[in-house]
Coordinates of C-alpha atoms and ligand atoms in Angstrom, one line a residue:
M1 CA 9.4 -24.1 -11.4
N2 CA 9.1 -24.7 -7.8
I3 CA 6.6 -23.3 -5.4
S4 CA 6.7 -22.9 -1.4
Y5 CA 5.1 -20.7 1.1
K6 CA 4.7 -20.9 4.9
P7 CA 2.4 -18.8 6.7
F8 CA 3.9 -15.9 9.5
E9 CA 2.9 -13.6 11.8
L10 CA 3.8 -9.7 11.4
K11 CA 3.8 -8.3 15.0
L12 CA 2.9 -4.7 15.0
R13 CA 4.8 -2.4 17.0
H14 CA 1.8 -0.6 18.6
P15 CA -1.9 -2.1 18.2
F16 CA -3.2 -0.5 14.8
T17 CA -6.6 1.2 15.3
I18 CA -8.4 3.1 12.6
A19 CA -11.6 3.7 12.1
K20 CA -13.3 0.5 12.3
F21 CA -11.3 -2.1 13.9
S22 CA -8.3 -3.0 15.9
R23 CA -5.0 -5.2 15.9
T24 CA -2.1 -6.0 17.1
F25 CA -0.5 -8.6 14.4
T26 CA -0.9 -9.4 10.5
P27 CA -1.1 -12.6 9.0
I28 CA 1.3 -13.0 6.5
M29 CA 2.1 -15.5 3.7
L30 CA 5.4 -15.6 2.6
L31 CA 6.2 -17.4 -0.6
E32 CA 9.2 -18.7 -2.8
I33 CA 9.2 -19.3 -6.2
S34 CA 12.4 -21.4 -7.0
H35 CA 14.1 -21.9 -10.9
E36 CA 17.5 -23.6 -11.8
G37 CA 18.7 -22.4 -8.8
L38 CA 17.6 -18.5 -8.6
T39 CA 14.6 -17.6 -5.8
G40 CA 11.9 -15.1 -6.1
Y41 CA 10.2 -13.9 -2.9
G42 CA 6.8 -12.7 -2.8
E43 CA 4.3 -11.9 0.3
A44 CA 0.6 -11.8 0.9
S45 CA -0.2 -9.2 4.2
M46 CA -4.1 -10.6 4.9
V47 CA -5.4 -7.4 7.2
P48 CA -8.2 -9.2 8.0
Y49 CA -11.1 -6.3 6.2
M50 CA -9.6 -7.7 2.8
G51 CA -11.4 -10.9 3.4
E52 CA -8.4 -13.3 2.9
S53 CA -6.5 -15.8 5.5
I54 CA -4.2 -18.3 5.9
E55 CA -6.7 -20.9 5.1
T56 CA -8.1 -19.1 1.7
A57 CA -4.4 -18.3 0.8
N58 CA -3.8 -22.2 1.3
S59 CA -7.0 -23.3 -0.7
F60 CA -6.0 -20.8 -3.8
M61 CA -2.0 -22.1 -3.9
S62 CA -3.4 -25.7 -4.0
K63 CA -4.9 -24.8 -7.3
V64 CA -2.3 -22.6 -8.8
D65 CA -0.3 -24.4 -11.4
L66 CA 2.5 -22.8 -13.0
S67 CA 4.4 -25.3 -15.2
W68 CA 2.8 -23.9 -18.2
L69 CA 4.5 -20.4 -17.2
K70 CA 7.7 -20.0 -19.1
A71 CA 10.4 -17.3 -18.4
P72 CA 10.4 -14.4 -19.5
F73 CA 7.2 -14.5 -17.9
N74 CA 3.9 -12.9 -19.5
F75 CA 2.7 -11.0 -16.4
D76 CA -0.8 -10.5 -18.5
E77 CA -1.0 -14.3 -19.0
L78 CA -0.5 -15.0 -15.4
I79 CA -3.2 -12.4 -14.4
V80 CA -5.8 -14.0 -16.5
Y81 CA -4.7 -17.5 -15.3
L82 CA -4.8 -16.3 -11.8
D83 CA -8.5 -14.6 -12.0
S84 CA -9.5 -18.2 -13.6
I85 CA -9.1 -19.5 -10.2
A86 CA -10.9 -17.5 -8.4
S87 CA -11.9 -13.6 -8.8
G88 CA -11.0 -12.1 -5.4
N89 CA -7.8 -13.8 -3.4
P90 CA -6.1 -10.0 -4.6
N91 CA -3.5 -10.4 -1.6
I92 CA -2.3 -13.9 -2.3
K93 CA -2.4 -13.7 -6.5
A94 CA 0.2 -10.0 -5.1
A95 CA 2.4 -12.9 -3.6
I96 CA 2.5 -15.2 -6.7
D97 CA 2.8 -12.3 -8.9
I98 CA 5.6 -10.4 -6.5
A99 CA 8.1 -13.8 -6.4
L100 CA 7.7 -13.8 -10.2
Q101 CA 9.0 -10.2 -10.6
D102 CA 11.9 -10.7 -8.6
L103 CA 12.8 -14.0 -9.8
R104 CA 12.2 -12.5 -13.6
G105 CA 15.0 -9.8 -12.5
K106 CA 17.5 -12.5 -10.9
I107 CA 17.3 -14.3 -14.0
E108 CA 17.8 -11.2 -16.5
Q109 CA 19.9 -9.5 -13.9
K110 CA 18.0 -6.8 -13.7
A111 CA 16.5 -4.6 -11.1
C112 CA 12.8 -4.7 -10.8
Y113 CA 12.1 -0.9 -10.9
K114 CA 13.5 -0.5 -14.5
Y115 CA 11.2 -3.1 -15.9
F116 CA 8.5 -0.4 -15.1
N117 CA 11.1 2.6 -16.3
A118 CA 11.0 4.6 -12.9
D119 CA 13.6 6.6 -12.1
P120 CA 15.1 6.2 -8.4
A121 CA 15.8 9.8 -8.5
K122 CA 12.1 10.7 -8.7
M123 CA 11.2 8.7 -5.4
P124 CA 8.9 11.0 -3.4
P125 CA 9.3 10.4 0.7
T126 CA 7.5 8.0 2.5
S127 CA 4.8 9.1 4.9
Y128 CA 4.6 7.8 8.4
T129 CA 1.5 6.5 10.0
L130 CA -0.1 7.1 13.3
G131 CA -3.1 5.0 14.1
I132 CA -5.8 6.6 16.4
D133 CA -4.8 6.7 20.2
T134 CA -4.1 8.7 23.4
P135 CA -1.8 11.5 23.0
E136 CA 1.0 10.2 25.0
V137 CA 1.4 7.5 22.6
I138 CA 1.0 9.6 19.1
L139 CA 3.4 11.9 20.8
Q140 CA 6.0 8.6 21.1
K141 CA 5.3 7.6 17.7
I142 CA 6.0 10.8 16.2
K143 CA 9.4 10.1 17.8
E144 CA 9.6 6.5 16.4
G145 CA 8.9 8.2 13.0
E146 CA 11.3 10.9 13.3
S147 CA 13.2 10.0 10.0
C148 CA 10.2 10.4 7.8
H149 CA 9.2 13.9 6.6
I150 CA 5.7 13.4 6.1
I151 CA 3.1 12.2 8.8
K152 CA -0.2 9.9 7.7
V153 CA -2.6 10.4 10.6
K154 CA -5.7 7.7 10.7
L155 CA -9.0 9.9 11.2
G156 CA -12.9 8.9 12.1
R157 CA -13.3 9.6 15.5
D158 CA -14.9 12.5 17.2
N159 CA -11.6 13.0 18.8
D160 CA -10.1 14.1 15.4
Q161 CA -9.3 17.6 15.9
E162 CA -7.6 16.8 19.3
L163 CA -5.3 14.7 17.8
I164 CA -4.2 17.1 14.8
N165 CA -3.9 19.7 17.9
T166 CA -1.6 16.9 19.5
I167 CA 0.2 16.7 16.5
R168 CA 0.7 20.1 15.6
S169 CA 2.1 21.1 19.2
V170 CA 5.0 18.9 18.7
T171 CA 5.8 19.3 14.7
D172 CA 5.2 21.0 11.5
K173 CA 5.2 18.5 9.0
P174 CA 3.1 18.1 6.3
L175 CA 0.1 16.0 7.0
Y176 CA -1.8 13.1 5.1
V177 CA -5.3 12.1 6.5
D178 CA -6.9 9.2 5.9
A179 CA -10.4 9.1 7.1
N180 CA -10.8 5.2 6.4
Q181 CA -14.6 6.1 5.0
G182 CA -15.2 7.4 8.9
W183 CA -17.0 10.4 7.3
T184 CA -21.0 10.2 7.4
D185 CA -22.2 13.7 6.7
R186 CA -20.9 15.4 3.3
Q187 CA -21.3 18.7 5.0
Q188 CA -19.6 17.7 8.4
G189 CA -17.0 16.0 5.9
L190 CA -16.2 19.4 3.8
D191 CA -16.1 21.7 7.0
M192 CA -13.6 19.3 8.7
V193 CA -11.5 18.8 5.0
L194 CA -11.5 23.1 5.1
W195 CA -10.4 22.7 8.7
L196 CA -7.7 20.0 7.8
Q197 CA -6.3 22.4 5.1
E198 CA -5.6 25.1 7.8
Q199 CA -3.5 22.3 9.6
G200 CA -1.6 21.8 6.6
V201 CA -2.7 18.6 5.5
V202 CA -1.7 18.0 1.6
L203 CA -4.1 15.3 0.8
I204 CA -7.4 13.0 2.5
E205 CA -7.6 9.1 2.0
Q206 CA -11.2 8.0 1.3
P207 CA -13.6 10.7 2.9
M208 CA -16.8 8.9 3.0
A209 CA -18.1 5.1 2.4
K210 CA -16.3 3.3 -0.6
D211 CA -19.8 2.7 -2.3
D212 CA -21.2 6.0 -1.9
P213 CA -19.5 7.9 -5.4
D214 CA -22.0 10.7 -5.0
S215 CA -20.9 11.8 -1.4
N216 CA -17.1 11.4 -1.9
A217 CA -17.4 13.3 -5.3
W218 CA -19.3 15.7 -3.7
I219 CA -16.1 16.3 -1.3
T220 CA -13.4 16.2 -3.9
E221 CA -15.7 19.0 -6.0
R222 CA -15.3 21.7 -3.4
S223 CA -11.6 20.7 -1.8
P224 CA -9.3 22.9 -2.2
V225 CA -7.2 19.4 -0.3
A226 CA -6.7 16.6 -2.9
I227 CA -9.3 13.9 -2.1
V228 CA -7.8 10.0 -2.7
G229 CA -10.0 7.2 -3.2
D230 CA -8.0 4.1 -1.6
E231 CA -10.8 1.3 -0.2
S232 CA -13.1 2.0 -3.4
V233 CA -10.3 1.2 -6.3
Q234 CA -9.3 -2.2 -5.9
R235 CA -8.2 -3.5 -9.4
F236 CA -7.6 -2.1 -12.8
S237 CA -11.5 -1.8 -13.8
D238 CA -11.8 0.5 -10.8
V239 CA -9.7 3.6 -12.1
E240 CA -11.9 4.7 -14.3
K241 CA -15.1 4.7 -12.0
A242 CA -12.8 6.6 -10.1
K243 CA -12.2 9.4 -12.5
G244 CA -14.9 12.5 -11.1
V245 CA -15.3 11.2 -7.6
Y246 CA -11.7 11.7 -6.5
H247 CA -8.4 13.4 -7.6
G248 CA -6.3 10.9 -7.0
I249 CA -6.1 6.8 -6.4
N250 CA -4.0 4.8 -3.6
V251 CA -2.9 1.6 -5.5
K252 CA -1.7 -1.2 -3.2
L253 CA 0.0 -4.1 -4.2
M254 CA -2.4 -6.7 -1.8
K255 CA -5.2 -4.9 -3.6
S256 CA -4.0 -4.6 -7.5
A257 CA -3.2 -8.6 -7.2
G258 CA 0.6 -7.7 -7.5
M259 CA 3.2 -5.1 -9.0
H260 CA 1.9 -5.7 -13.2
E261 CA -1.7 -4.6 -12.2
G262 CA -0.5 -1.6 -9.4
Y263 CA 1.6 -0.3 -12.5
R264 CA -1.5 -0.6 -15.1
M265 CA -3.3 0.9 -12.5
I266 CA -1.1 4.3 -11.9
M267 CA -0.3 4.4 -15.7
K268 CA -4.3 4.5 -16.7
A269 CA -4.6 7.3 -13.8
K270 CA -2.3 9.3 -15.4
E271 CA -4.2 9.4 -18.2
L272 CA -7.3 9.9 -17.1
G273 CA -5.3 13.0 -15.3
M274 CA -5.6 11.8 -12.0
K275 CA -3.1 12.1 -9.0
T276 CA -1.5 8.5 -8.2
M277 CA -0.2 7.3 -4.4
I278 CA 1.3 3.9 -3.8
G279 CA 0.5 2.6 -0.4
C280 CA 0.9 -1.1 1.7
M281 CA -0.4 -2.8 4.5
S282 CA 1.2 -4.3 7.2
E283 CA 4.3 -5.7 5.0
T284 CA 7.4 -6.7 5.5
S285 CA 10.4 -5.5 3.4
C286 CA 9.1 -7.9 0.4
G287 CA 6.1 -6.0 -0.3
T288 CA 7.7 -3.1 0.6
L289 CA 10.7 -3.4 -1.9
G290 CA 7.8 -4.3 -4.6
A291 CA 5.6 -1.3 -4.3
A292 CA 9.0 0.8 -3.9
A293 CA 9.7 -0.1 -7.5
L294 CA 6.5 1.4 -8.9
A295 CA 6.8 4.3 -6.2
P296 CA 9.1 6.6 -8.4
L297 CA 6.4 6.9 -10.9
C298 CA 3.3 8.3 -8.3
D299 CA 2.8 11.4 -6.6
W300 CA 2.9 10.6 -2.8
V301 CA 4.2 7.4 -1.4
D302 CA 2.9 5.6 2.2
L303 CA 5.6 3.1 2.2
D304 CA 6.0 2.5 6.2
G305 CA 5.4 -1.2 6.6
P306 CA 8.8 -2.0 8.1
F307 CA 8.7 1.1 10.6
L308 CA 5.4 -0.4 11.8
T309 CA 6.9 -3.8 12.5
S310 CA 8.6 -5.9 15.1
N311 CA 9.8 -8.6 13.8
N312 CA 10.3 -8.4 9.9
P313 CA 12.2 -11.4 8.4
Y314 CA 14.4 -9.4 5.8
K315 CA 16.7 -6.5 6.2
D316 CA 15.0 -3.0 5.9
P317 CA 15.5 -1.7 2.5
D318 CA 18.0 1.2 2.6
F319 CA 16.6 4.3 3.9
N320 CA 17.7 7.8 3.4
D321 CA 16.6 11.7 3.8
G322 CA 12.7 10.2 3.9
K323 CA 13.2 8.1 1.0
W324 CA 13.6 4.2 0.0
Q325 CA 16.6 4.2 -1.5
L326 CA 16.3 1.8 -4.9
S327 CA 19.0 -0.8 -5.2
D328 CA 20.7 -2.2 -8.5
T329 CA 20.5 -5.5 -7.2
P330 CA 18.9 -7.7 -9.9
G331 CA 15.1 -8.4 -8.8
L332 CA 13.9 -6.5 -5.8
G333 CA 17.1 -6.3 -3.9
L334 CA 15.9 -8.2 -0.5
I335 CA 17.9 -9.7 2.0
K336 CA 17.1 -12.4 4.0
L337 CA 18.3 -12.1 7.3
Ligands
MG401 MG1 -6.5 4.3 3.3

């Protein structure tokens, strides 16, 4: 098995602003694992707030030796091995998991989604994310996201209501809201939730600080709108802790260290009676297809990476009627440009 990887700057179509920061590109590690003439593709998207970088990814990869791993790969053993190298680094671990999922599918001539019993007919529509911006840019972005049936909006500044009003002046599409831990007062947060419900908001991600379960639970208990934990739910062990704090969880491959653990998190949340969402960082078609393979298992989908970036090195996945289309091509179905 041969592993190669190289850094890549994934450019954002617009500078991306959320409650806590702003940026113009995302450092990515593109990873390939080859075995007997077949190649699996993986990706690590290292958004700065996750704490990983090209340097930490290189350092992690220098310690990885997969010579013990035989096809068909045992993904339970793989994650135990990767976690034994270092407890963190979920982004680069995700790249390895995704590449091996793609490779397994190619070796066994099976589309990735079939390993997870995901039904393509149950694919939910994906939302299209708007960062915090001026009304002019917001209106332009809404136009760019016309093919999506749902808009997701990042809130957490003092002009939140103005932003929603701007959106509502041109469209009545359902809205997902992401507060990104930006709300600091429970009562004000709840007042906002009730106002947002009147504006057609379907769900709200991470209203308050990730390490303040009491305040998030206080809002969840009183909210008529679904409250979803994102920053506070990273890996499998966080799912159980989220019960009672949120109505649902947002799974992202870059948090869950890949598709294998992402799948386990979705299943665990369902077992606990919680709602599930699958989201993404700024990702190429590689990460998007990895998450799309699990998306039919979820209630809500927020996979808009290819829409928000301008130099995706892969073909955009097929998209129709606001939904990603899963192909029966073995593996992820990723096409290199
Ligand atoms: Mg979020």
